[in-house]
Amino acid sequence: MADQIGAGRRGKAVERMAGIELGPREQLRCVIIGAGMAGLLAGIRLKEKGDQFVIYEKGDKVGGTWRENRYPGLTCDVPAHAYTYSFAPNPEWSQFYAPGPEIQHYFERIADDYGIREHIRFGVEVGACRYSEGRWHITLSDGSTDVADVVIAATGVLHHPKMPDIPGLDSFAGDCFHSTRWDDTVPLDGRRIGVIGNGSTGVQIVSALSERASRLVHFQRSPQWIMPVQNFIYSETDRHAFRSDVSNIDAIRFGQDYWGGIRRFNAAIIDADSPEMAEIEAIVLRNLEESVTDPELREKLRPSYRAACKRLIYSPNYYAAVQRPNVFIETGAIERVEPEGVRMRDGTLHALDLLVLATGFHADRFVRPMIVTGRDGADLNQAWAVRPTAYYAITIPDFPNMFLLNGPTAPVGNFSLIDIAERQWAYIDQLLDLLRQGQCSAIAASHDALADYEERRIAAARHTIFGSGCTSWYLDAQGVPQTWPWSYDRFAEAMAAPKLSDFELA
Ligand code: NAP
């Protein structure tokens, strides 16, 4: 096998593609890791193709990020009708921007409607995947093992909570948890609450809790630009219209308002000097100037970096929330956490009953901490020693027949990740067809192809707005945005058909 996939790999591929048939397989056996949005999608598509598959899910429910995140105010800032599978529109969304629990309910229903639930093994974590003799050998947390032709890693991007390194955190006498480990038994009304972190999560939590806390302190290390949006409720009449004629949904999902916005936003982030970026900057600046009346507070909330450098926050109500008399924006440095609350470097103590850590995620993990061993003992941790990467975010040299959904360098930004995953699946499915048809038994991008992709991507990524001089989870350990740096349309084109000369087939 090692010889086959050596220097003459390209030639071998061409031979195979030229028609030296291996013979069609009866069925592929696939392991999908994760039953979130992307894992369910993979299951639905494999089922349609008649492949055998199992989904291993470490949690006890489907839904991924929507299962994990249950904090007050959780809303998806992509319009609900665009944040649905293209093949499963949902006329029942209650709002333009759907609340988290409704999205979770949607995925639960999809798992049932498409007969995916019976393929899922809940409470089972994949510990290791090892490629040997043309198949993936999978070690599971319950002590069992599995063998598959193909592994689909649908493990999500933001699911390893990042705890802040603040001295004394463990000494806090009140309740304290990360935003993604919300404890529903902890009371909120009338309490003194602190929220550390003002990314999309912290902003949503503060907006929701400002009316409930007796005092709410938002600890802000760096201010954020806020894009004003309006969330509106769909009436029963609206929903009736969605139910009776899907073109009413399509008008939102595929209409000019949504796609025009996506394309303008995309043009802005890939060209920081574009008129589209100037337009975004003008909107967020006006929002700050016109919405925040107290000049002192306004200055606290004014970022010193460019709009959309960090993931742009869409909020209908954050500025209103922080202007309530019970809300305080703390911009000083945190010295330590004490049993009574948070002590600032200037000596101020914010006495608290509850401290929420909206401090984000380790965005570089992807399939890790799983141990993944590819061809000839290749170790994924080593392959990703500099940065996690994959050719077009999907395939990694030396890890044949392993495909990632929403893997490293996949489009991020304020897009619907469902749309991204569907396009990625269309691409992966064409590679799977080569396996299904017996045109090869192993396929992965070549080292040269990945190196070329990364060289072009990194050069372009440095010039996106994400590289314009701020910290964010978009940046890898080298300070390079780990993002798709080109247009959305270019992504769609790239996903339309794999360029087979960039692959090694065996
Ligand atoms: P995040 O964007 O990474 O924000 C983390 C926040 O915690 C930042 O404000 C950061 O400050 C702060 N922080 C981290 N460590 C700290 C420390 N030691 N002391 C003080 N502050 C600290 O995380 P997130 O808000 O959870 O959002 C992550 C991503 O999830 C979003 O960008 C988005 O992609 C996704 N999300 C999406 C939605 C949606 O509606 N679609 C909603 C929520 C989240 P600095 O900025 O100074 O580093």
Coordinates of C-alpha atoms and ligand atoms in Angstrom, one line a residue:
M1 CA 0.0 0.0 0.0
A2 CA 2.7 2.4 1.0
D3 CA 4.5 1.9 -2.3
Q4 CA 1.3 2.4 -4.3
I5 CA 0.8 5.7 -2.7
G6 CA 4.4 6.8 -3.2
A7 CA 6.0 8.9 -5.8
G8 CA 3.9 7.4 -8.6
R9 CA 0.7 8.2 -6.9
R10 CA -0.5 10.7 -9.5
G11 CA 0.2 8.2 -12.3
K12 CA -1.7 5.5 -10.4
A13 CA -4.6 7.8 -10.0
V14 CA -4.7 8.6 -13.7
E15 CA -4.5 4.9 -14.6
R16 CA -7.4 4.2 -12.3
M17 CA -9.4 7.1 -13.6
A18 CA -8.6 5.9 -17.1
G19 CA -10.7 2.9 -16.5
I20 CA -8.7 0.2 -14.7
E21 CA -11.6 -0.8 -12.6
L22 CA -11.4 -2.1 -9.0
G23 CA -15.0 -3.1 -9.3
P24 CA -17.9 -1.3 -7.6
R25 CA -18.3 -1.8 -3.9
E26 CA -21.6 -3.2 -2.7
Q27 CA -21.9 -0.6 0.0
L28 CA -19.6 1.8 1.7
R29 CA -19.5 1.5 5.5
C30 CA -19.1 5.0 7.0
V31 CA -18.6 6.3 10.5
I32 CA -19.8 9.8 11.1
I33 CA -18.5 11.5 14.2
G34 CA -21.0 13.9 15.8
A35 CA -24.8 14.2 15.5
G36 CA -24.9 18.0 15.2
M37 CA -26.1 19.9 12.1
A38 CA -23.3 18.5 9.8
G39 CA -23.4 14.9 11.1
L40 CA -27.2 14.7 10.6
L41 CA -26.7 16.1 7.1
A42 CA -24.1 13.4 6.3
G43 CA -26.4 10.7 7.7
I44 CA -29.4 11.9 5.6
R45 CA -27.2 12.0 2.4
L46 CA -25.6 8.6 3.0
K47 CA -28.9 7.0 3.7
E48 CA -30.2 8.4 0.4
K49 CA -27.2 6.7 -1.3
G50 CA -27.8 3.4 0.4
D51 CA -24.5 3.4 2.3
Q52 CA -24.2 1.8 5.7
F53 CA -23.4 4.2 8.4
V54 CA -23.4 4.8 12.1
I55 CA -23.1 8.1 13.9
Y56 CA -21.2 8.3 17.2
E57 CA -22.3 11.1 19.4
K58 CA -20.7 11.8 22.7
G59 CA -23.7 13.7 24.0
D60 CA -27.2 12.4 24.8
K61 CA -29.0 14.3 22.1
V62 CA -28.6 15.5 18.5
G63 CA -28.0 19.2 17.8
G64 CA -24.4 19.8 18.5
T65 CA -23.9 23.5 19.4
W66 CA -27.6 23.9 19.9
R67 CA -27.7 21.2 22.4
E68 CA -24.6 22.5 24.2
N69 CA -25.6 26.2 24.3
R70 CA -28.7 26.9 26.3
Y71 CA -27.9 30.3 27.7
P72 CA -30.6 32.9 28.1
G73 CA -30.9 35.1 24.9
L74 CA -29.4 32.4 22.6
T75 CA -30.5 33.3 19.1
C76 CA -29.0 32.4 15.8
D77 CA -28.0 35.6 14.0
V78 CA -28.5 34.1 10.6
P79 CA -32.2 34.5 9.5
A80 CA -34.1 31.4 10.5
H81 CA -35.3 30.5 7.0
A82 CA -31.7 30.6 5.8
Y83 CA -30.5 28.5 8.8
T84 CA -32.3 25.4 7.7
Y85 CA -31.4 22.5 5.4
S86 CA -32.3 23.4 1.8
F87 CA -34.3 20.2 1.6
A88 CA -36.2 20.7 4.9
P89 CA -37.7 24.2 5.1
N90 CA -39.5 25.0 8.3
P91 CA -42.6 27.1 8.1
E92 CA -42.9 27.1 11.9
W93 CA -40.1 29.5 12.8
S94 CA -41.5 31.9 15.3
Q95 CA -39.0 34.7 14.6
F96 CA -36.8 36.1 11.8
Y97 CA -33.8 35.2 14.0
A98 CA -34.8 31.9 15.7
P99 CA -34.2 31.3 19.4
G100 CA -31.8 28.4 20.2
P101 CA -34.4 26.0 21.7
E102 CA -36.4 26.2 18.4
I103 CA -33.3 25.4 16.4
Q104 CA -32.6 22.4 18.7
H105 CA -36.2 21.3 18.2
Y106 CA -35.7 21.5 14.5
F107 CA -32.7 19.2 14.5
E108 CA -34.5 16.7 16.8
R109 CA -37.4 16.6 14.4
I110 CA -35.1 16.2 11.4
A111 CA -33.4 13.2 13.1
D112 CA -36.8 11.6 13.4
D113 CA -38.3 12.6 10.1
Y114 CA -35.3 11.3 8.1
G115 CA -34.9 8.1 10.1
I116 CA -31.4 9.1 11.4
R117 CA -32.0 8.6 15.1
E118 CA -31.7 4.8 14.8
H119 CA -28.3 5.2 13.3
I120 CA -26.9 7.2 16.2
R121 CA -25.1 5.7 19.2
F122 CA -25.5 8.3 21.9
G123 CA -23.1 8.7 24.8
V124 CA -20.2 7.1 22.8
E125 CA -17.2 9.2 22.1
V126 CA -14.7 8.4 19.4
G127 CA -11.3 8.1 21.1
A128 CA -9.1 7.2 18.2
C129 CA -9.2 6.5 14.4
R130 CA -6.4 4.5 12.9
Y131 CA -6.0 3.9 9.1
S132 CA -4.7 0.4 8.5
E133 CA -4.9 -1.9 5.5
G134 CA -7.3 0.4 3.7
R135 CA -9.9 0.8 6.4
W136 CA -10.4 3.0 9.5
H137 CA -10.3 1.3 12.8
I138 CA -12.2 3.2 15.4
T139 CA -11.8 3.0 19.2
L140 CA -14.8 4.1 21.2
S141 CA -15.2 5.3 24.8
D142 CA -17.4 2.3 25.8
G143 CA -14.5 0.0 25.0
S144 CA -15.8 -1.3 21.7
T145 CA -14.3 -0.8 18.3
D146 CA -15.6 -0.4 14.8
V147 CA -14.2 -0.6 11.3
A148 CA -15.2 1.6 8.4
D149 CA -14.2 2.5 4.8
V150 CA -14.9 6.1 5.4
V151 CA -14.8 8.5 8.3
I152 CA -16.8 11.7 8.2
A153 CA -15.7 14.1 10.9
A154 CA -18.6 16.4 11.8
T155 CA -17.2 17.4 15.1
G156 CA -18.0 21.1 14.9
V157 CA -15.7 24.1 15.4
L158 CA -16.5 25.8 18.7
H159 CA -17.1 23.1 21.3
H160 CA -14.2 23.1 23.7
P161 CA -14.8 25.9 26.2
K162 CA -12.0 28.2 26.9
M163 CA -11.8 29.0 30.6
P164 CA -10.1 32.3 31.5
D165 CA -6.9 32.1 33.3
I166 CA -8.0 34.4 36.2
P167 CA -6.4 33.8 39.6
G168 CA -8.9 32.7 42.3
L169 CA -11.6 31.5 39.9
D170 CA -12.1 28.4 42.0
S171 CA -12.5 30.4 45.2
F172 CA -15.7 32.1 44.1
A173 CA -18.5 31.3 46.6
G174 CA -21.4 32.0 44.2
D175 CA -22.4 30.1 41.1
C176 CA -20.0 30.1 38.2
F177 CA -20.0 28.4 34.8
H178 CA -19.0 28.7 31.2
S179 CA -21.7 30.0 28.8
T180 CA -21.8 26.6 27.2
R181 CA -22.3 24.8 30.5
W182 CA -25.4 26.7 31.6
D183 CA -26.9 25.5 34.9
D184 CA -30.7 25.8 34.6
T185 CA -31.1 25.3 38.4
V186 CA -29.3 28.6 39.2
P187 CA -31.8 31.4 39.8
L188 CA -31.3 34.6 37.8
D189 CA -34.0 37.0 38.8
G190 CA -33.0 39.7 41.2
R191 CA -29.4 38.5 41.5
R192 CA -26.1 40.2 41.1
I193 CA -24.6 38.8 37.9
G194 CA -21.2 39.2 36.3
V195 CA -20.6 38.2 32.7
I196 CA -17.0 38.0 31.5
G197 CA -16.6 38.3 27.7
N198 CA -18.4 40.3 25.1
G199 CA -18.3 38.1 21.9
S200 CA -21.6 37.1 20.3
T201 CA -22.3 35.0 23.3
G202 CA -21.6 37.5 26.1
V203 CA -23.6 40.2 24.2
Q204 CA -26.6 37.9 23.9
I205 CA -26.5 36.9 27.5
V206 CA -26.2 40.5 28.8
S207 CA -29.0 41.6 26.5
A208 CA -31.3 38.9 28.0
L209 CA -30.3 39.2 31.6
S210 CA -30.3 43.0 31.9
E211 CA -34.0 43.0 32.7
R212 CA -33.7 40.2 35.2
A213 CA -30.6 40.9 37.3
S214 CA -30.7 43.3 40.2
R215 CA -27.2 44.3 39.1
L216 CA -25.4 43.2 36.0
V217 CA -21.7 43.8 35.4
H218 CA -20.3 43.2 31.9
F219 CA -16.6 42.7 32.0
Q220 CA -15.3 43.9 28.7
R221 CA -11.7 43.4 27.8
S222 CA -12.1 44.8 24.3
P223 CA -15.2 46.7 23.0
Q224 CA -17.1 45.3 20.1
W225 CA -18.7 46.9 17.1
I226 CA -22.4 46.2 17.0
M227 CA -24.4 45.8 13.8
P228 CA -28.0 46.9 14.5
V229 CA -30.7 44.4 13.4
Q230 CA -34.3 44.0 13.9
N231 CA -35.7 40.7 15.0
F232 CA -39.4 40.4 14.3
I233 CA -42.0 37.8 15.3
Y234 CA -43.7 35.8 12.6
S235 CA -47.5 35.9 13.1
E236 CA -49.8 32.9 12.6
T237 CA -50.8 34.5 9.3
D238 CA -47.1 34.5 8.3
R239 CA -46.6 30.9 9.2
H240 CA -49.8 29.9 7.4
A241 CA -48.4 31.6 4.3
F242 CA -45.1 29.7 4.7
R243 CA -47.0 26.4 5.2
S244 CA -49.2 26.9 2.2
D245 CA -46.6 28.0 -0.3
V246 CA -43.0 27.3 0.0
S247 CA -42.2 30.1 -2.4
N248 CA -42.8 32.4 0.6
I249 CA -40.0 30.8 2.4
D250 CA -37.8 30.7 -0.7
A251 CA -38.3 34.4 -1.1
I252 CA -36.5 34.9 2.2
R253 CA -33.9 32.1 1.9
F254 CA -33.0 32.8 -1.7
G255 CA -34.1 36.4 -2.1
Q256 CA -32.1 39.4 -2.9
D257 CA -32.3 40.8 0.7
Y258 CA -30.5 37.9 2.2
W259 CA -28.1 37.0 -0.6
G260 CA -27.4 40.7 -1.4
G261 CA -26.5 41.1 2.2
I262 CA -24.3 38.0 2.2
R263 CA -22.5 39.1 -0.9
R264 CA -22.0 42.7 0.3
F265 CA -20.7 41.4 3.7
N266 CA -18.4 38.9 1.9
A267 CA -17.0 41.6 -0.4
A268 CA -16.3 43.7 2.7
I269 CA -14.4 41.1 4.7
I270 CA -12.2 40.0 1.8
D271 CA -11.3 43.6 0.8
A272 CA -10.9 45.9 3.8
D273 CA -10.7 48.9 1.5
S274 CA -13.9 48.1 -0.4
P275 CA -16.9 50.4 -0.5
E276 CA -18.9 47.6 1.2
M277 CA -16.6 47.7 4.2
A278 CA -16.9 51.5 4.3
E279 CA -20.7 50.9 4.4
I280 CA -20.5 48.5 7.3
E281 CA -18.1 50.9 9.2
A282 CA -20.5 53.7 8.7
I283 CA -23.5 51.7 10.0
V284 CA -21.8 50.4 13.1
L285 CA -20.3 53.8 13.9
R286 CA -23.7 55.5 13.5
N287 CA -25.2 52.8 15.7
L288 CA -22.8 53.6 18.5
E289 CA -23.1 57.4 18.1
E290 CA -26.8 57.4 17.9
S291 CA -27.8 54.7 20.3
V292 CA -25.5 55.4 23.3
T293 CA -26.4 58.7 24.9
D294 CA -23.9 58.9 27.8
P295 CA -20.6 60.1 26.3
E296 CA -18.5 58.3 28.9
L297 CA -20.3 55.0 28.2
R298 CA -20.0 55.6 24.5
E299 CA -16.3 55.9 24.8
K300 CA -16.1 52.7 26.8
L301 CA -17.9 50.9 24.0
R302 CA -15.9 52.3 21.2
P303 CA -13.5 49.8 19.7
S304 CA -10.0 50.9 18.5
Y305 CA -9.9 48.3 15.7
R306 CA -11.9 48.0 12.5
A307 CA -15.5 46.8 12.2
A308 CA -15.7 43.0 11.4
C309 CA -12.1 42.4 12.4
K310 CA -13.6 40.3 15.2
R311 CA -16.7 38.4 14.2
L312 CA -19.2 41.2 13.7
I313 CA -21.9 41.1 16.4
Y314 CA -25.5 41.5 15.3
S315 CA -27.7 42.7 18.0
P316 CA -31.1 44.3 18.2
N317 CA -30.9 45.3 21.9
Y318 CA -27.3 45.3 23.4
Y319 CA -26.9 49.1 23.5
A320 CA -30.4 49.4 25.1
A321 CA -29.5 46.7 27.6
V322 CA -26.2 48.3 28.8
Q323 CA -27.9 51.7 29.2
R324 CA -30.2 50.3 31.9
P325 CA -29.4 51.7 35.3
N326 CA -28.7 48.2 36.8
V327 CA -26.1 47.5 34.2
F328 CA -22.4 48.5 34.5
I329 CA -19.7 48.1 31.8
E330 CA -16.4 47.3 33.5
T331 CA -13.4 48.0 31.3
G332 CA -10.7 47.8 33.9
A333 CA -8.3 44.9 34.3
I334 CA -9.5 41.9 36.4
E335 CA -7.0 41.3 39.3
R336 CA -8.5 38.1 40.6
V337 CA -11.7 36.4 41.6
E338 CA -12.5 36.2 45.3
P339 CA -15.2 34.4 47.2
E340 CA -17.4 37.5 47.1
G341 CA -16.9 38.5 43.5
V342 CA -14.4 40.0 41.0
R343 CA -11.6 42.2 42.3
M344 CA -10.3 44.8 39.8
R345 CA -6.7 45.9 39.6
D346 CA -7.8 49.4 40.9
G347 CA -9.1 47.7 44.0
T348 CA -12.8 47.8 43.2
L349 CA -14.8 44.7 44.2
H350 CA -17.8 43.7 42.2
A351 CA -19.8 41.5 44.6
L352 CA -21.7 38.9 42.7
D353 CA -24.0 35.9 43.2
L354 CA -23.4 34.5 39.7
L355 CA -20.4 34.7 37.4
V356 CA -20.8 33.7 33.8
L357 CA -17.7 33.0 31.7
A358 CA -18.6 33.9 28.1
T359 CA -14.9 33.5 27.2
G360 CA -15.2 31.6 24.0
F361 CA -13.7 28.3 22.8
H362 CA -10.5 26.6 21.7
A363 CA -11.1 27.1 18.0
D364 CA -8.2 25.0 16.9
R365 CA -9.3 21.6 18.1
F366 CA -11.7 20.4 15.4
V367 CA -11.5 16.6 15.7
R368 CA -9.1 16.7 18.6
P369 CA -8.5 15.4 21.3
M370 CA -9.3 12.3 19.2
I371 CA -6.1 10.5 18.2
V372 CA -6.1 10.2 14.4
T373 CA -3.4 8.1 12.8
G374 CA -3.4 8.0 9.0
R375 CA -1.4 6.2 6.4
D376 CA 2.0 4.9 7.4
G377 CA 1.5 6.1 11.0
A378 CA 0.9 9.7 10.1
D379 CA -0.2 11.6 13.2
L380 CA -2.8 14.3 12.9
N381 CA -1.4 16.3 15.8
Q382 CA 1.9 16.4 13.9
A383 CA 0.2 17.3 10.6
W384 CA -1.4 20.1 12.4
A385 CA 1.6 21.2 14.5
V386 CA 1.7 24.6 12.9
R387 CA -2.0 25.1 12.3
P388 CA -5.0 22.9 11.7
T389 CA -5.5 22.7 8.0
A390 CA -7.2 20.7 5.3
Y391 CA -7.3 21.0 1.5
Y392 CA -10.4 23.1 0.8
A393 CA -11.3 22.4 4.5
I394 CA -12.2 18.8 3.6
T395 CA -9.4 16.4 3.1
I396 CA -5.9 15.9 4.6
P397 CA -3.0 14.3 2.8
D398 CA -2.1 10.9 4.4
F399 CA -5.6 10.6 5.9
P400 CA -7.4 8.9 3.1
N401 CA -11.1 8.4 3.1
M402 CA -11.5 10.8 6.0
F403 CA -13.5 13.9 5.2
L404 CA -14.3 16.9 7.3
L405 CA -17.4 19.0 7.4
N406 CA -16.8 22.6 8.6
G407 CA -13.2 21.7 9.0
P408 CA -10.2 24.1 9.3
T409 CA -10.3 27.1 6.9
A410 CA -14.0 26.5 6.0
P411 CA -15.8 29.7 5.4
V412 CA -16.5 31.5 8.6
G413 CA -18.0 34.9 9.0
N414 CA -21.7 35.5 9.4
F415 CA -22.8 32.8 7.0
S416 CA -25.2 29.9 7.4
L417 CA -23.0 27.0 8.3
I418 CA -25.8 24.7 7.0
D419 CA -25.4 26.1 3.6
I420 CA -21.6 25.7 3.8
A421 CA -21.9 22.1 5.0
E422 CA -24.4 21.2 2.2
R423 CA -22.0 22.5 -0.4
Q424 CA -19.1 20.6 1.2
W425 CA -21.2 17.5 1.2
A426 CA -21.9 17.8 -2.5
Y427 CA -18.1 17.8 -3.0
I428 CA -17.4 14.9 -0.6
D429 CA -20.2 12.9 -2.2
Q430 CA -18.4 13.1 -5.6
L431 CA -15.3 11.6 -3.9
L432 CA -17.4 8.9 -2.3
D433 CA -18.8 8.1 -5.7
L434 CA -15.2 7.2 -6.8
L435 CA -15.1 4.7 -3.9
R436 CA -18.6 3.5 -4.5
Q437 CA -17.9 2.9 -8.2
G438 CA -14.6 1.1 -7.4
Q439 CA -12.5 3.7 -9.3
C440 CA -10.2 3.7 -6.2
S441 CA -10.2 2.4 -2.7
A442 CA -8.5 5.3 -1.0
I443 CA -8.6 9.0 -1.8
A444 CA -7.0 12.1 -0.2
A445 CA -5.6 15.4 -1.3
S446 CA -1.9 15.3 -2.2
H447 CA 0.7 17.1 -0.1
D448 CA 1.5 19.4 -3.1
A449 CA -2.1 20.3 -3.5
L450 CA -2.6 21.2 0.2
A451 CA 0.7 23.2 0.2
D452 CA -0.4 25.1 -2.8
Y453 CA -3.9 25.7 -1.4
E454 CA -2.5 26.9 1.9
E455 CA 0.1 29.2 0.3
R456 CA -2.6 30.9 -1.7
R457 CA -5.1 30.9 1.2
I458 CA -2.7 32.3 3.8
A459 CA -1.5 35.1 1.4
A460 CA -5.2 36.1 0.8
A461 CA -6.3 35.6 4.4
R462 CA -3.7 38.1 5.7
H463 CA -5.4 40.8 3.6
T464 CA -8.9 40.1 4.9
I465 CA -10.5 42.3 7.5
F466 CA -9.8 39.5 10.1
G467 CA -6.1 40.2 9.7
S468 CA -6.4 44.0 10.1
G469 CA -5.2 44.2 13.6
C470 CA -7.3 42.7 16.4
T471 CA -7.4 39.5 18.4
S472 CA -10.1 37.0 17.7
W473 CA -10.8 33.2 17.5
Y474 CA -10.4 33.6 13.7
L475 CA -6.7 33.8 14.1
D476 CA -4.5 30.8 14.4
A477 CA -1.5 30.5 16.6
Q478 CA 0.6 32.3 14.0
G479 CA -1.8 35.2 13.8
V480 CA -3.2 34.1 10.4
P481 CA -6.9 34.2 9.9
Q482 CA -8.0 30.5 9.7
T483 CA -10.7 31.4 7.2
W484 CA -11.8 31.1 3.6
P485 CA -10.4 34.4 2.3
W486 CA -12.1 34.6 -1.1
S487 CA -15.6 35.2 -2.2
Y488 CA -18.6 33.1 -1.4
D489 CA -19.1 32.4 -5.1
R490 CA -15.6 31.2 -5.4
F491 CA -16.3 28.8 -2.5
A492 CA -19.5 27.6 -4.3
E493 CA -17.5 27.0 -7.5
A494 CA -14.7 25.2 -5.6
M495 CA -17.3 22.9 -4.0
A496 CA -19.1 22.2 -7.3
A497 CA -16.5 19.6 -8.5
P498 CA -13.3 18.2 -7.0
K499 CA -10.2 18.8 -9.1
L500 CA -9.0 15.2 -9.2
S501 CA -5.5 16.0 -10.3
D502 CA -5.1 17.4 -6.7
F503 CA -5.8 14.0 -5.2
E504 CA -3.9 10.8 -4.6
L505 CA -6.0 7.8 -5.4
A506 CA -5.0 4.2 -4.6
Ligands
NAP1 P1 -15.5 34.8 21.5 O1 -16.1 35.6 20.3 O2 -14.3 34.1 21.4 O3 -15.5 35.9 22.7 C1 -14.8 35.6 23.9 C2 -14.9 36.8 24.8 O4 -14.3 36.6 26.0 C3 -14.1 38.0 24.2 O5 -14.8 39.2 24.5 C4 -12.8 38.0 24.9 O6 -12.2 39.2 25.0 C5 -13.3 37.5 26.3 N1 -12.3 36.9 27.1 C6 -11.6 35.7 26.9 N2 -10.8 35.5 27.9 C7 -10.8 36.5 28.7 C8 -10.2 36.8 29.9 N3 -9.3 36.0 30.5 N4 -10.5 37.9 30.6 C9 -11.4 38.8 30.0 N5 -12.1 38.5 28.9 C10 -11.8 37.4 28.2 O7 -16.6 33.7 22.1 P2 -18.2 33.7 22.0 O8 -18.8 35.0 22.3 O9 -18.6 32.5 22.7 O10 -18.4 33.5 20.4 C11 -17.7 32.5 19.7 C12 -18.4 32.4 18.3 O11 -19.5 31.6 18.5 C13 -18.9 33.6 17.7 O12 -17.9 34.4 17.1 C14 -19.8 33.0 16.7 O13 -19.1 32.5 15.6 C15 -20.4 31.9 17.4 N6 -21.7 32.3 18.0 C16 -22.6 32.6 17.1 C17 -23.8 33.0 17.5 C18 -24.9 33.3 16.5 O14 -25.8 34.0 16.8 N7 -24.8 32.8 15.3 C19 -24.1 33.3 18.9 C20 -23.0 33.0 19.8 C21 -21.8 32.6 19.3 P3 -11.2 39.7 23.9 O15 -12.0 40.1 22.7 O16 -10.4 40.9 24.5 O17 -10.3 38.6 23.6

